[in-house]
GROMACS .gro file of C-alpha atoms in nm:
model
   79
    1MET     CA    1   2.255   7.993  -4.656
    2VAL     CA    2   2.536   8.202  -4.507
    3ALA     CA    3   2.670   8.181  -4.154
    4ASP     CA    4   2.866   8.479  -4.021
    5HIS     CA    5   3.097   8.273  -3.801
    6VAL     CA    6   3.209   8.036  -4.080
    7GLU     CA    7   3.531   8.138  -4.253
    8GLN     CA    8   3.493   8.176  -4.629
    9SER     CA    9   3.838   8.195  -4.783
   10ALA     CA   10   4.071   8.009  -5.014
   11TRP     CA   11   4.362   7.800  -4.887
   12GLU     CA   12   4.636   7.635  -5.090
   13ARG     CA   13   4.885   7.366  -4.988
   14GLY     CA   14   5.169   7.207  -5.183
   15ARG     CA   15   5.438   6.950  -5.105
   16VAL     CA   16   5.764   6.851  -5.272
   17GLY     CA   17   6.009   6.590  -5.155
   18PHE     CA   18   6.276   6.340  -5.237
   19ALA     CA   19   6.389   5.999  -5.116
   20PRO     CA   20   6.766   5.987  -5.049
   21TYR     CA   21   6.781   5.614  -5.129
   22LEU     CA   22   6.577   5.344  -5.302
   23ALA     CA   23   6.421   5.095  -5.059
   24ASN     CA   24   6.214   4.780  -5.096
   25TYR     CA   25   5.874   4.714  -4.938
   26ASP     CA   26   6.033   4.534  -4.641
   27ASP     CA   27   6.275   4.821  -4.574
   28VAL     CA   28   6.219   5.158  -4.410
   29ASN     CA   29   6.158   5.421  -4.679
   30THR     CA   30   6.257   5.778  -4.593
   31TRP     CA   31   6.140   6.101  -4.756
   32PHE     CA   32   6.251   6.458  -4.688
   33MET     CA   33   5.971   6.698  -4.776
   34LEU     CA   34   5.881   7.066  -4.775
   35GLN     CA   35   5.519   7.174  -4.731
   36VAL     CA   36   5.403   7.527  -4.818
   37ASP     CA   37   5.065   7.660  -4.703
   38ASN     CA   38   4.913   7.984  -4.830
   39HIS     CA   39   4.614   8.115  -4.634
   40PRO     CA   40   4.541   8.478  -4.732
   41ALA     CA   41   4.277   8.528  -4.459
   42LYS     CA   42   4.526   8.460  -4.176
   43ASN     CA   43   4.777   8.702  -4.023
   44GLN     CA   44   5.073   8.489  -4.130
   45THR     CA   45   4.968   8.406  -4.485
   46LEU     CA   46   5.264   8.187  -4.585
   47VAL     CA   47   5.372   7.894  -4.364
   48ILE     CA   48   5.662   7.665  -4.455
   49THR     CA   49   5.700   7.323  -4.290
   50PRO     CA   50   6.004   7.101  -4.347
   51LEU     CA   51   5.920   6.743  -4.256
   52VAL     CA   52   6.051   6.391  -4.264
   53ARG     CA   53   5.836   6.092  -4.363
   54PHE     CA   54   5.899   5.724  -4.293
   55PHE     CA   55   5.721   5.431  -4.459
   56TYR     CA   56   5.747   5.074  -4.337
   57LYS     CA   57   5.517   4.822  -4.506
   58THR     CA   58   5.170   4.960  -4.418
   59THR     CA   59   5.277   5.226  -4.167
   60LEU     CA   60   5.345   5.592  -4.246
   61VAL     CA   61   5.485   5.832  -3.986
   62GLU     CA   62   5.576   6.193  -4.057
   63ALA     CA   63   5.680   6.487  -3.842
   64GLY     CA   64   5.782   6.846  -3.898
   65TYR     CA   65   5.809   7.193  -3.745
   66SER     CA   66   5.655   7.491  -3.922
   67SER     CA   67   5.772   7.849  -3.963
   68ASN     CA   68   5.484   7.964  -3.738
   69HIS     CA   69   5.622   7.744  -3.455
   70HIS     CA   70   5.375   7.455  -3.469
   71VAL     CA   71   5.464   7.087  -3.450
   72MET     CA   72   5.312   6.868  -3.721
   73ALA     CA   73   5.280   6.491  -3.670
   74ASN     CA   74   5.088   6.229  -3.866
   75TRP     CA   75   5.059   5.853  -3.827
   76ILE     CA   76   4.871   5.638  -4.077
   77LEU     CA   77   4.827   5.262  -4.060
   78GLN     CA   78   4.670   5.077  -4.352
   79PHE     CA   79   4.519   4.733  -4.304
   0.00000   0.00000   0.00000
């Protein structure tokens, strides 16, 4: 089955990052990361997003601003 309005293309995403210090479980952990997206079917095929990630116990918060002028924000809570 094929639908004309459904996009059929490949999309790749990769992330690299580092933690500037070693922290314990009860401390805030910080990561500086770089995300690269490649989407050949879009007008701007390569998008780069620098972001910062914070962990505290079971909470993850990350935010960044991409090269195509979009804000990226994620919040994850594990329980």
